[in-house]
Amino acid sequence: MTQKSALISGITGQDGSYLAELLLEQGYQVYGLVRRTSHINFERIRHIQDKIHFIPGDLADLTSLIYALRESQPHEVYNLAAQSFVPTSWVQPILTGDITAIGVTRMLDAIRAVDPTIRFYQASSSEMFGKVQEVPQTERTPFYPRSPYGVAKVYGHWITVNYRESYNLHASSGILFNHESPRRGLEFVTHKVTYNAAKISLGLANELRVGNLDAQRDWGYAGDYVRAMWLMLQQPTPDDYVVATGKTHSVQRLIEVAFDCLDLDWRRYVVQDAKFMRPAEVDLLIGNPEKARAVLGWEPTVTFEQMIEMMVKADYDQLKAEHQL
Ligand code: NAP
Ligand code: G4F
């Protein structure tokens, strides 16, 4: 049997690192599209970097995507690259649109030009549901995005559906709810909380400043979610799937769980700061993953509490070692 190959955009990100691990385990040749930076940022993939073929490229640059596809000749493309932080999308709305929205068209058009038999995964988001029109959210729930990021992801989703219907591409869109891990960027609320709770516990900080404590999210574990991406591209026909746990928790509950892991009373340390409030908020996300369960056989394996504990422990151990405590 010929070895399968896959090109991952966003391979240096949280999800890219877990997906690369999964595909290597499955025996794939893994190619990673990476942007040129003045400083190599391979922290999340250092342990597997010798097994990955890196190709320079940027979602802003169609030519680089065509070269990358010609060089890698992939069976599957996972488009995970994006400007993915919601608050940044209000300060850089045009860049967010160019990468997170139009970047998807560039990748799809490059696939169409180079080899339309390539299977395509688009990293869509529960942020598209925004001001939710239904609880819980399914593949049929109408979108009402609440940030330039959410708007860009709606475009990315619909252009994926459109290329599937227009050109018969095997293009699937995964509507993934929030998923976290010790590799999550420190700017996202879960990692910000676990990292700062660990710092406080070690005497390296004395407060944590956050925004809206009432927002609710359906938080899962990134390692579980990349399995769903791969399963989508193994199906005979392309489709769209919600990937979620079906449970929701508030930011306050997240803080309680994280601080409890370290026997800390969160009320003594957590300060609300208007700086972290958003111009428009997504108040409640909770997904119904029934279709992913029924068609893909996908189920989450790590609970919210287990994941937060895993993140707290990883941060605590790393800070302790770094500061020789
Ligand atoms: P992440 O950690 O922020 O990683 C984003 C990746 O995109 C990084 O590798 C980044 O490269 C790359 N990138 C950014 N701009 C690029 C450009 N112009 N050209 C090429 N690469 C570019 O994000 P993540 O959490 O892994 O999420 C992966 C994808 O899923 C994103 O599309 C995100 O919007 C979407 N998503 C995430 C979640 C979640 O909860 N994590 C939920 C739903 C959807 P650098 O390392 O060079 O910056
Ligand atoms: O962790 P967050 O920044 O994630 P958000 O905005 O839900 O977006 C993430 O999940 C999306 C899927 O739904 C992805 F598409 C997207 O790429 C990204 O991965 O914020 C979660 C909640 C928000 O309601 C925010 O207002 O936490 C609230 N929050 C409260 N204090 C905070 C803070 N968020 C951050 N980042 N920092 C705070 O201090």
Short mmCIF file of N, CA, C and O and ligand atoms in Angstrom, two decimals, residues 83-87 124-128 149 153 176-180 184 187-190 192 208-213 215-217 219 251 254 276-278 281-283 285, ligand 2:
data_model
loop_
_atom_site.label_atom_id
_atom_site.label_comp_id
_atom_site.label_asym_id
_atom_site.label_seq_id
_atom_site.Cartn_x
_atom_site.Cartn_y
_atom_site.Cartn_z
N GLN A 83 -5.46 33.43 12.12
CA GLN A 83 -5.32 34.36 13.24
C GLN A 83 -6.44 33.90 14.18
O GLN A 83 -7.62 34.17 13.92
N SER A 84 -6.09 33.22 15.26
CA SER A 84 -7.10 32.46 16.01
C SER A 84 -7.52 33.08 17.34
O SER A 84 -8.35 32.50 18.04
N PHE A 85 -6.95 34.24 17.70
CA PHE A 85 -7.30 34.83 19.00
C PHE A 85 -8.38 35.89 18.81
O PHE A 85 -8.16 36.89 18.12
N VAL A 86 -9.52 35.67 19.44
CA VAL A 86 -10.70 36.52 19.20
C VAL A 86 -10.43 38.00 19.49
O VAL A 86 -10.71 38.86 18.63
N PRO A 87 -9.86 38.39 20.65
CA PRO A 87 -9.64 39.84 20.90
C PRO A 87 -8.76 40.50 19.83
O PRO A 87 -9.00 41.66 19.46
N SER A 124 -13.20 24.98 11.21
CA SER A 124 -14.26 25.93 11.56
C SER A 124 -14.44 25.95 13.07
O SER A 124 -13.83 25.16 13.79
N SER A 125 -15.30 26.86 13.53
CA SER A 125 -15.31 27.15 14.97
C SER A 125 -16.71 27.39 15.52
O SER A 125 -17.57 27.97 14.85
N SER A 126 -16.88 27.03 16.78
CA SER A 126 -18.15 27.33 17.48
C SER A 126 -18.35 28.84 17.64
O SER A 126 -19.47 29.27 17.93
N GLU A 127 -17.29 29.64 17.46
CA GLU A 127 -17.46 31.10 17.48
C GLU A 127 -18.44 31.55 16.41
O GLU A 127 -19.00 32.64 16.49
N MET A 128 -18.66 30.74 15.40
CA MET A 128 -19.62 31.10 14.34
C MET A 128 -21.04 31.18 14.90
O MET A 128 -21.88 31.89 14.37
N TYR A 149 -13.32 37.73 14.05
CA TYR A 149 -12.84 36.34 13.91
C TYR A 149 -14.01 35.42 13.56
O TYR A 149 -13.92 34.60 12.63
N LYS A 153 -14.56 33.18 10.18
CA LYS A 153 -14.74 31.72 10.20
C LYS A 153 -16.03 31.30 9.48
O LYS A 153 -16.08 30.23 8.87
N LEU A 176 -15.54 22.98 15.51
CA LEU A 176 -14.98 22.55 16.78
C LEU A 176 -15.23 23.57 17.87
O LEU A 176 -15.02 24.77 17.68
N PHE A 177 -15.71 23.07 19.00
CA PHE A 177 -15.88 23.91 20.19
C PHE A 177 -14.51 24.03 20.87
O PHE A 177 -13.57 23.33 20.50
N ASN A 178 -14.41 24.93 21.86
CA ASN A 178 -13.11 25.22 22.49
C ASN A 178 -12.41 23.94 22.93
O ASN A 178 -13.03 23.10 23.59
N HIS A 179 -11.15 23.82 22.58
CA HIS A 179 -10.37 22.67 23.06
C HIS A 179 -8.99 23.14 23.48
O HIS A 179 -8.39 24.01 22.85
N GLU A 180 -8.52 22.56 24.55
CA GLU A 180 -7.38 23.10 25.30
C GLU A 180 -6.38 22.00 25.60
O GLU A 180 -6.67 20.82 25.38
N ARG A 184 -1.75 24.94 24.84
CA ARG A 184 -2.59 26.08 24.47
C ARG A 184 -1.80 27.38 24.64
O ARG A 184 -1.00 27.52 25.58
N GLU A 187 -2.47 33.20 26.03
CA GLU A 187 -3.44 34.28 26.00
C GLU A 187 -4.88 33.79 26.15
O GLU A 187 -5.78 34.56 26.47
N PHE A 188 -5.12 32.49 25.89
CA PHE A 188 -6.48 31.95 26.00
C PHE A 188 -6.80 31.71 27.48
O PHE A 188 -5.91 31.40 28.28
N VAL A 189 -8.09 31.81 27.83
CA VAL A 189 -8.42 31.92 29.26
C VAL A 189 -8.04 30.68 30.07
O VAL A 189 -7.57 30.80 31.20
N THR A 190 -8.18 29.48 29.52
CA THR A 190 -7.85 28.28 30.31
C THR A 190 -6.38 28.30 30.72
O THR A 190 -6.06 28.11 31.89
N LYS A 192 -4.26 30.81 30.63
CA LYS A 192 -3.95 31.98 31.45
C LYS A 192 -4.25 31.66 32.93
O LYS A 192 -3.47 31.97 33.82
N LEU A 208 -4.45 37.40 39.68
CA LEU A 208 -4.80 37.03 38.30
C LEU A 208 -5.89 37.98 37.83
O LEU A 208 -6.95 38.07 38.46
N ARG A 209 -5.64 38.71 36.75
CA ARG A 209 -6.62 39.68 36.24
C ARG A 209 -7.32 39.07 35.03
O ARG A 209 -6.65 38.64 34.08
N VAL A 210 -8.65 39.03 35.07
CA VAL A 210 -9.42 38.43 33.98
C VAL A 210 -10.60 39.34 33.62
O VAL A 210 -10.83 40.36 34.27
N GLY A 211 -11.34 38.93 32.60
CA GLY A 211 -12.51 39.68 32.14
C GLY A 211 -13.81 39.07 32.64
O GLY A 211 -14.03 38.93 33.85
N ASN A 212 -14.64 38.65 31.71
CA ASN A 212 -15.99 38.18 32.01
C ASN A 212 -15.98 36.80 32.67
O ASN A 212 -15.57 35.82 32.06
N LEU A 213 -16.48 36.74 33.90
CA LEU A 213 -16.48 35.45 34.63
C LEU A 213 -17.70 34.60 34.29
O LEU A 213 -17.76 33.42 34.63
N ALA A 215 -19.14 34.10 31.17
CA ALA A 215 -19.20 33.43 29.86
C ALA A 215 -19.07 31.92 30.06
O ALA A 215 -18.32 31.47 30.94
N GLN A 216 -19.82 31.17 29.26
CA GLN A 216 -19.79 29.71 29.38
C GLN A 216 -19.28 29.09 28.09
O GLN A 216 -19.67 29.51 26.99
N ARG A 217 -18.42 28.10 28.25
CA ARG A 217 -17.84 27.42 27.09
C ARG A 217 -17.94 25.91 27.24
O ARG A 217 -17.91 25.39 28.35
N TRP A 219 -15.76 23.14 26.85
CA TRP A 219 -14.30 22.96 26.75
C TRP A 219 -13.94 21.48 26.68
O TRP A 219 -14.27 20.72 27.60
N VAL A 251 -16.51 30.64 33.09
CA VAL A 251 -15.11 31.00 33.36
C VAL A 251 -14.85 30.93 34.86
O VAL A 251 -13.80 30.46 35.31
N LEU A 254 -14.21 27.42 35.81
CA LEU A 254 -12.85 27.05 35.38
C LEU A 254 -11.83 27.49 36.43
O LEU A 254 -10.93 26.74 36.81
N PHE A 276 -10.02 43.23 29.89
CA PHE A 276 -10.20 41.91 29.28
C PHE A 276 -11.65 41.62 28.85
O PHE A 276 -11.97 40.51 28.45
N MET A 277 -12.51 42.65 28.95
CA MET A 277 -13.89 42.52 28.46
C MET A 277 -13.89 42.73 26.94
O MET A 277 -13.06 43.48 26.42
N ARG A 278 -14.82 42.13 26.25
CA ARG A 278 -14.87 42.23 24.78
C ARG A 278 -15.99 43.16 24.33
O ARG A 278 -17.01 43.25 25.01
N GLU A 281 -19.74 39.91 23.26
CA GLU A 281 -19.35 38.64 23.89
C GLU A 281 -20.19 37.48 23.34
O GLU A 281 -21.34 37.68 22.89
N VAL A 282 -19.60 36.31 23.38
CA VAL A 282 -20.34 35.07 23.14
C VAL A 282 -20.63 34.51 24.53
O VAL A 282 -19.71 34.09 25.23
N ASP A 283 -21.90 34.56 24.94
CA ASP A 283 -22.22 34.25 26.34
C ASP A 283 -22.23 32.76 26.65
O ASP A 283 -21.83 32.35 27.73
N LEU A 285 -21.79 28.73 24.96
CA LEU A 285 -21.61 27.73 23.89
C LEU A 285 -21.75 26.35 24.49
O LEU A 285 -21.17 26.05 25.53
O1 G4F B 2 -10.14 31.39 25.88
P1 G4F B 2 -10.80 32.42 25.04
O2 G4F B 2 -9.96 33.58 24.61
O3 G4F B 2 -11.46 31.65 23.82
P2 G4F B 2 -12.62 32.03 22.78
O4 G4F B 2 -12.78 33.49 22.64
O5 G4F B 2 -13.83 31.26 23.18
O6 G4F B 2 -12.02 31.48 21.42
C1 G4F B 2 -11.37 30.21 21.34
O7 G4F B 2 -12.33 29.22 21.05
C2 G4F B 2 -12.97 29.36 19.77
C3 G4F B 2 -13.99 28.23 19.65
O8 G4F B 2 -15.20 28.64 20.23
C4 G4F B 2 -11.91 29.29 18.70
F1 G4F B 2 -12.48 29.34 17.47
C5 G4F B 2 -10.92 30.43 18.88
O9 G4F B 2 -9.88 30.31 17.89
C6 G4F B 2 -10.29 30.29 20.26
O10 G4F B 2 -9.52 29.12 20.28
O11 G4F B 2 -12.06 33.03 25.85
C7 G4F B 2 -13.08 32.23 26.38
C8 G4F B 2 -14.01 33.08 27.25
C9 G4F B 2 -14.52 34.35 26.54
O12 G4F B 2 -15.90 34.46 26.81
C10 G4F B 2 -13.78 35.48 27.23
O13 G4F B 2 -14.49 36.71 27.29
O14 G4F B 2 -13.28 33.54 28.38
C11 G4F B 2 -13.61 34.89 28.61
N1 G4F B 2 -12.53 35.52 29.37
C12 G4F B 2 -12.66 36.08 30.62
N2 G4F B 2 -11.49 36.59 31.01
C13 G4F B 2 -11.24 35.68 28.96
C14 G4F B 2 -10.60 36.35 30.01
N3 G4F B 2 -10.62 35.30 27.83
C15 G4F B 2 -9.29 35.60 27.73
N4 G4F B 2 -8.64 35.20 26.60
N5 G4F B 2 -8.61 36.27 28.72
C16 G4F B 2 -9.22 36.68 29.87
O15 G4F B 2 -8.60 37.28 30.74
#
